[in-house]
């Protein structure tokens, strides 16, 4: 068996793993990265990037359809058509460009990439079944687990046939006639809205009593209104029981025990993700666990010396940008830098129509910590840029301490609000007060003016409402 010796071994080439490896290489740490599938992990290949490409495609197609009839803008076009095969090639091209870029960055940083499936022998040794068929044993001083997460499967709806995960939903070669989405979280709603805009009849089944159950209910109301406008049918307080005997529908049971069948030629199960802790010998390390996730401290150290864990395998929030930040930090700690992971805000974005973004504390979270807060919101209906791009739906909301006016959190719902996430985090991480945000000159006309106006409103003197 061929043997390699490296200071750092990273298992997993997703956003956390490849960023950790690149940063380690930049710092002169001899590093090897093991990836069994494609560089970029779930995010670049079958998650964040292709899903946003599909959402953009669906939005453009819907816009083209809108202009076939009378509309306020006065634009008229002929009935559009969709070449789905070409659309998928375009999406795959974006993925290929980005994953190829990751490989180039790893080479530039001097990171050795081993393509194959890792099995942990102990905290210093990993065996790899390479794609070439030649086994490799890698010895290391530091082992970094960046194995990501897997989609939750329902026992009553195993993947296969008409039942699919988001991975298969991103690669459909035909538009489903009837698509049923099980789960009204962000993945289910993003995919459901996209395929509805592309022409599918879509129904959503959710066990909870509302959509996006993990999000602030006030923020989700515009999304609920949008779902209804688009003609997506919602079945809340309902559970998926399995496929109908004929195979062309989904059996659903309400909380009143009524059972009915929804027509479905495709069923998307999107009920969450779990840390990927099985299938690579992790149990041999006997690490402390936090539920199904690997337990880590504020430096991403596990209970075993020089074994680290980052990203989804280390639990919530399962966000690519969290994994990247953790990976960069671990590499720098190994290089001797003094670092710890203690962000005041990790932004979360839901790319529904309209979009949602949250950063920092919500009003309820702040009050649960015993903080006296003041909360203010500014509607996009009073923002010139939003009106000029037909995006008047939604609002920006700020949460600040009542005594010092320090900004604790931001929330927003509306067209394009994902791009406000950076401004939100700057304000929180830099300890800005409401007066600081209100006093910054914001470009006109932009959505960012709503951020300034929200701070002004919290101070009692908004100018445009």
XYZ file of C-alpha atoms in Angstrom:
465
model
C 0.000 0.000 0.000
C 1.287 3.438 -0.965
C 1.831 5.750 2.015
C 1.704 9.536 2.240
C 2.778 11.690 5.177
C 1.260 15.142 5.597
C 0.812 17.634 8.404
C -2.888 18.158 7.602
C -5.357 15.713 6.102
C -8.771 17.065 5.122
C -11.611 14.621 4.474
C -14.182 16.295 2.236
C -13.761 18.747 -0.622
C -16.845 20.883 -0.022
C -16.738 24.612 0.839
C -15.338 24.026 4.328
C -12.804 21.410 3.323
C -11.403 23.060 0.229
C -11.142 26.481 1.913
C -9.309 24.910 4.863
C -6.927 23.152 2.487
C -6.274 26.263 0.388
C -5.581 28.403 3.447
C -3.331 25.710 4.939
C -1.404 25.537 1.682
C -1.005 29.314 1.637
C 0.442 29.103 5.157
C 3.001 26.497 4.126
C 1.326 23.526 5.830
C 1.857 20.259 3.891
C -1.756 19.349 3.131
C -3.692 16.586 1.422
C -7.406 16.668 0.655
C -9.424 13.503 0.077
C -12.669 13.738 -1.900
C -14.701 10.774 -3.080
C -16.982 12.622 -5.484
C -16.445 16.050 -7.037
C -14.603 19.026 -5.610
C -17.011 21.630 -4.313
C -19.195 19.188 -2.404
C -22.969 19.460 -2.205
C -22.943 23.259 -2.401
C -21.194 23.699 -5.738
C -22.419 20.523 -7.424
C -25.968 19.777 -6.285
C -26.892 22.545 -3.845
C -26.336 26.280 -3.548
C -24.980 27.050 -7.010
C -27.132 24.904 -9.345
C -30.265 25.673 -7.346
C -29.720 29.418 -7.683
C -29.094 28.954 -11.401
C -32.396 27.069 -11.696
C -34.178 29.771 -9.683
C -32.789 32.460 -12.010
C -33.798 30.467 -15.096
C -37.308 29.981 -13.722
C -37.627 33.680 -12.929
C -36.584 34.690 -16.433
C -39.009 32.212 -18.000
C -41.860 33.475 -15.834
C -40.978 37.063 -16.764
C -41.051 36.202 -20.458
C -44.499 34.606 -20.044
C -45.762 37.676 -18.256
C -45.008 39.857 -21.250
C -47.253 37.827 -23.566
C -50.260 39.643 -22.072
C -51.068 43.200 -21.084
C -48.795 44.445 -18.294
C -47.908 47.768 -16.629
C -44.560 48.011 -18.451
C -46.147 47.862 -21.886
C -43.824 45.116 -23.164
C -45.357 42.522 -25.500
C -43.666 39.352 -26.754
C -44.739 36.142 -28.407
C -45.332 32.995 -26.361
C -41.910 31.819 -25.066
C -40.701 28.232 -25.136
C -38.115 26.437 -23.030
C -35.325 24.157 -24.214
C -34.810 22.384 -20.883
C -31.848 20.383 -22.157
C -30.022 23.589 -23.100
C -30.994 25.151 -19.768
C -29.481 22.189 -17.930
C -26.303 22.450 -20.019
C -26.043 26.142 -19.062
C -26.506 25.298 -15.365
C -23.982 22.460 -15.546
C -21.525 24.779 -17.269
C -21.634 27.150 -14.312
C -21.027 24.253 -11.930
C -18.146 22.975 -14.038
C -16.523 26.384 -14.184
C -16.647 26.789 -10.407
C -15.519 23.262 -9.515
C -12.688 23.545 -12.030
C -11.711 26.789 -10.362
C -11.547 25.051 -6.976
C -9.149 22.476 -8.389
C -6.935 25.219 -9.814
C -6.883 27.073 -6.487
C -5.893 23.906 -4.622
C -3.030 23.294 -7.068
C -1.912 26.910 -6.737
C -1.793 26.516 -2.944
C 0.265 23.325 -3.261
C -2.454 21.041 -1.888
C -2.340 17.408 -2.957
C -5.778 16.073 -3.889
C -6.487 12.359 -3.577
C -9.673 11.252 -5.327
C -11.233 8.389 -3.459
C -13.207 7.285 -0.423
C -11.602 7.683 2.983
C -11.830 5.304 5.928
C -10.561 6.529 9.270
C -8.176 4.060 10.932
C -7.302 6.275 13.891
C -6.788 9.963 14.638
C -3.514 9.968 12.689
C -4.198 7.491 9.905
C -6.687 7.265 7.046
C -6.940 4.653 4.302
C -8.243 5.743 0.910
C -9.780 3.548 -1.768
C -8.754 5.674 -4.741
C -10.675 5.947 -7.980
C -7.676 4.417 -9.751
C -8.018 1.272 -7.638
C -4.710 1.653 -5.798
C -5.217 1.950 -2.019
C -3.367 4.738 -0.241
C -2.624 5.124 3.463
C -2.221 8.690 4.660
C -0.518 9.533 7.950
C -1.071 12.996 9.379
C -0.502 15.178 12.423
C -3.891 16.885 12.110
C -7.118 15.329 10.819
C -9.907 17.666 9.691
C -13.401 16.240 9.196
C -15.365 18.200 6.591
C -17.722 15.495 5.394
C -20.832 17.661 5.125
C -24.388 16.391 5.363
C -26.920 14.158 3.631
C -30.575 14.639 2.814
C -33.006 13.127 5.307
C -34.951 10.212 3.847
C -38.443 9.290 4.961
C -38.983 5.556 5.583
C -42.351 5.808 3.847
C -40.808 7.499 0.787
C -37.453 5.915 -0.083
C -35.610 7.614 -2.932
C -36.185 5.980 -6.303
C -38.770 5.946 -9.072
C -40.873 9.096 -8.761
C -39.385 9.946 -5.339
C -36.360 12.212 -5.418
C -34.159 14.504 -3.334
C -33.106 18.007 -4.331
C -30.165 16.468 -6.204
C -32.467 14.762 -8.705
C -34.848 17.745 -8.746
C -32.032 19.910 -10.093
C -31.330 17.528 -12.969
C -34.798 16.771 -14.342
C -34.876 16.407 -18.108
C -38.634 16.958 -18.329
C -40.922 19.362 -16.517
C -43.188 17.329 -14.209
C -46.879 17.656 -14.826
C -47.637 17.256 -11.104
C -44.844 17.851 -8.570
C -45.499 17.291 -4.879
C -42.947 18.734 -2.464
C -42.775 17.155 0.982
C -41.459 19.802 3.338
C -42.048 23.562 3.329
C -38.554 24.515 4.451
C -36.277 26.669 2.331
C -35.110 23.842 0.021
C -38.622 22.616 -0.678
C -40.046 26.071 -1.335
C -37.115 27.202 -3.484
C -37.426 24.117 -5.700
C -41.225 24.152 -5.686
C -41.411 27.794 -6.770
C -38.810 27.268 -9.492
C -40.577 24.300 -11.083
C -43.933 26.044 -10.777
C -42.568 28.969 -12.783
C -41.299 26.508 -15.374
C -44.798 25.070 -15.801
C -45.355 22.276 -13.270
C -48.437 22.031 -11.091
C -46.982 22.106 -7.589
C -48.397 21.075 -4.213
C -46.525 21.332 -0.909
C -47.124 19.037 2.067
C -45.900 20.258 5.461
C -46.358 18.642 8.880
C -46.183 21.988 10.684
C -48.937 24.563 10.672
C -47.059 27.088 8.547
C -44.389 27.392 5.872
C -40.714 27.909 6.770
C -41.330 26.820 10.376
C -37.779 27.736 11.398
C -38.160 31.350 10.272
C -39.823 34.394 11.809
C -43.529 34.155 10.963
C -43.871 37.855 10.121
C -41.119 37.480 7.520
C -42.784 34.488 5.896
C -46.141 36.162 5.263
C -45.087 37.757 1.923
C -43.750 34.359 0.831
C -47.086 32.763 1.709
C -48.889 35.394 -0.375
C -46.505 34.730 -3.283
C -47.130 30.970 -3.137
C -50.854 31.582 -3.415
C -50.423 34.013 -6.328
C -48.338 31.458 -8.172
C -51.016 28.809 -7.725
C -48.990 26.498 -5.484
C -51.302 24.429 -3.301
C -50.370 24.186 0.374
C -51.346 21.268 2.623
C -50.261 22.342 6.117
C -50.622 20.168 9.213
C -50.384 17.167 6.894
C -48.029 14.187 6.637
C -46.910 12.205 3.617
C -47.866 8.558 4.101
C -46.313 7.042 0.981
C -46.997 6.524 -2.690
C -50.454 5.528 -3.850
C -50.777 1.918 -4.977
C -51.065 2.991 -8.597
C -47.747 4.812 -8.261
C -49.057 8.073 -9.698
C -49.903 9.915 -6.497
C -48.924 10.615 -2.911
C -51.030 9.532 0.044
C -51.410 12.355 2.554
C -52.964 12.381 6.017
C -54.141 15.573 7.726
C -53.977 16.171 11.472
C -57.715 15.373 11.546
C -56.778 11.878 10.282
C -58.373 12.469 6.880
C -56.467 10.706 4.096
C -56.374 11.804 0.468
C -54.198 11.333 -2.596
C -52.391 14.105 -4.439
C -51.593 13.449 -8.114
C -47.822 13.262 -8.555
C -45.517 12.078 -11.289
C -42.610 13.399 -9.180
C -42.296 13.676 -5.393
C -39.525 15.825 -3.937
C -38.640 14.960 -0.337
C -37.065 18.003 1.285
C -37.420 17.533 5.034
C -33.932 18.565 6.107
C -30.350 17.340 6.233
C -28.269 15.373 8.728
C -24.511 15.469 9.438
C -22.612 12.884 7.383
C -21.057 10.789 10.139
C -21.500 7.275 8.744
C -19.640 5.292 6.127
C -16.047 6.405 6.720
C -15.079 4.846 10.046
C -15.726 7.853 12.246
C -17.000 5.619 15.040
C -13.459 4.270 15.527
C -12.453 7.624 17.015
C -15.187 7.514 19.680
C -15.568 11.293 19.564
C -17.964 13.178 21.793
C -21.160 13.900 19.872
C -23.796 16.631 20.052
C -26.819 14.666 18.934
C -26.001 13.432 15.438
C -23.249 16.015 14.948
C -19.620 15.906 16.021
C -19.180 18.056 19.131
C -16.656 20.872 18.745
C -15.460 23.850 20.799
C -15.012 27.457 19.664
C -11.900 26.460 17.705
C -13.610 23.480 16.025
C -11.548 21.030 18.068
C -13.185 17.671 18.769
C -12.715 15.614 21.924
C -9.595 14.005 20.381
C -6.399 16.024 20.214
C -5.574 17.323 16.727
C -8.851 16.046 15.261
C -11.048 18.881 14.027
C -14.549 19.117 12.532
C -16.128 21.927 10.513
C -19.291 22.667 8.574
C -22.400 20.504 8.482
C -20.786 17.522 10.223
C -20.376 19.813 13.244
C -24.102 20.652 13.302
C -26.230 23.727 12.844
C -26.364 26.137 11.200
C -25.663 24.106 8.076
C -24.465 26.941 5.870
C -21.619 26.909 3.357
C -20.284 30.283 4.483
C -20.093 29.076 8.091
C -18.079 26.061 6.947
C -15.722 28.273 4.934
C -15.072 30.569 7.881
C -14.435 27.611 10.171
C -12.084 25.993 7.662
C -10.015 29.148 7.289
C -9.806 29.465 11.081
C -8.667 25.862 11.657
C -5.898 26.205 9.083
C -4.656 29.346 10.794
C -4.756 27.742 14.263
C -2.693 24.805 12.975
C -0.235 27.367 11.602
C 0.105 28.888 15.059
C -2.305 31.811 14.826
C -4.595 32.728 17.709
C -8.160 32.332 16.495
C -11.577 31.281 17.739
C -14.971 31.003 16.064
C -17.284 33.467 17.774
C -19.225 35.400 15.132
C -21.945 37.761 16.297
C -23.870 37.135 13.085
C -24.020 34.315 10.544
C -26.429 35.434 7.835
C -29.035 33.012 6.519
C -30.800 33.518 3.195
C -33.857 31.843 1.737
C -33.959 32.301 -2.052
C -37.712 32.059 -2.398
C -39.754 34.677 -4.242
C -39.548 37.058 -2.417
C -36.208 36.392 -0.716
C -35.651 36.273 3.040
C -32.493 37.200 4.949
C -31.756 37.206 8.667
C -28.607 38.136 10.592
C -28.045 38.386 14.311
C -30.886 38.278 16.819
C -34.594 38.349 16.079
C -36.882 40.268 18.455
C -37.912 37.042 20.189
C -34.318 35.820 20.519
C -33.195 39.130 22.010
C -36.017 39.161 24.531
C -35.298 35.529 25.447
C -31.813 36.684 26.453
C -33.333 39.248 28.766
C -32.449 42.218 26.577
C -34.712 45.237 26.331
C -34.914 46.047 22.653
C -36.547 48.396 20.237
C -37.709 47.122 16.885
C -38.501 49.087 13.756
C -39.346 48.199 10.166
C -39.374 50.113 6.886
C -41.504 48.900 3.940
C -40.129 48.583 0.422
C -43.384 50.189 -0.721
C -41.744 53.476 0.331
C -38.406 52.766 -1.394
C -37.850 54.298 -4.824
C -35.565 51.559 -6.139
C -37.970 48.821 -5.080
C -40.870 50.557 -6.801
C -38.867 51.084 -9.998
C -38.091 47.354 -10.291
C -41.604 46.241 -9.275
C -40.347 44.961 -5.937
C -42.445 46.910 -3.456
C -43.354 43.809 -1.445
C -41.645 43.271 1.918
C -39.658 45.261 4.451
C -36.413 45.669 6.398
C -36.470 45.286 10.188
C -33.851 46.160 12.804
C -33.451 44.968 16.395
C -31.385 47.190 18.707
C -30.703 47.552 22.408
C -33.015 50.101 23.961
C -30.338 51.576 26.236
C -27.288 51.883 23.946
C -28.951 51.587 20.503
C -26.398 48.910 19.564
C -27.659 46.940 16.559
C -28.297 43.305 17.470
C -30.061 41.951 14.423
C -31.566 42.570 11.001
C -34.292 40.798 9.069
C -35.630 41.480 5.589
C -38.044 40.055 3.061
C -38.307 41.288 -0.503
C -36.911 41.186 -4.004
C -33.101 40.930 -3.979
C -32.700 41.336 -0.204
C -30.034 38.603 -0.115
C -27.604 41.307 -1.252
C -28.288 43.285 1.945
C -26.807 40.507 4.098
C -23.294 41.946 3.984
C -24.451 45.356 5.212
C -26.411 43.682 7.995
C -23.387 41.711 9.198
C -21.027 44.697 8.976
C -23.303 46.665 11.284
C -23.573 43.851 13.821
C -19.932 42.726 13.831
C -18.577 46.280 14.028
C -20.834 47.159 16.953
C -22.741 49.862 15.097
C -25.434 51.877 16.823
C -28.636 52.997 15.161
C -27.124 56.486 14.909
C -24.149 55.074 12.981
C -26.339 53.382 10.371
C -28.667 56.374 10.135
C -25.746 58.743 9.627
C -24.143 56.849 6.724
C -24.948 58.299 3.294
C -26.567 55.563 1.229
C -26.628 55.720 -2.560
C -29.934 56.726 -4.142
C -31.898 54.951 -5.517
C -30.955 51.620 -3.920
C -32.543 49.012 -1.700
C -29.860 49.892 0.827
C -31.679 53.135 1.574
C -34.294 51.018 3.326
C -31.583 49.949 5.786
C -30.832 53.582 6.638
C -34.528 54.440 6.850
C -35.135 51.519 9.199
C -32.489 52.864 11.576
C -33.966 56.361 11.278
C -37.418 55.006 12.052
C -36.098 53.251 15.138
C -34.758 56.630 16.258
C -38.131 58.202 15.668
C -37.458 60.331 12.594
C -37.730 58.312 9.355
C -37.781 60.659 6.384
C -39.820 58.761 3.808
C -42.684 57.281 5.791
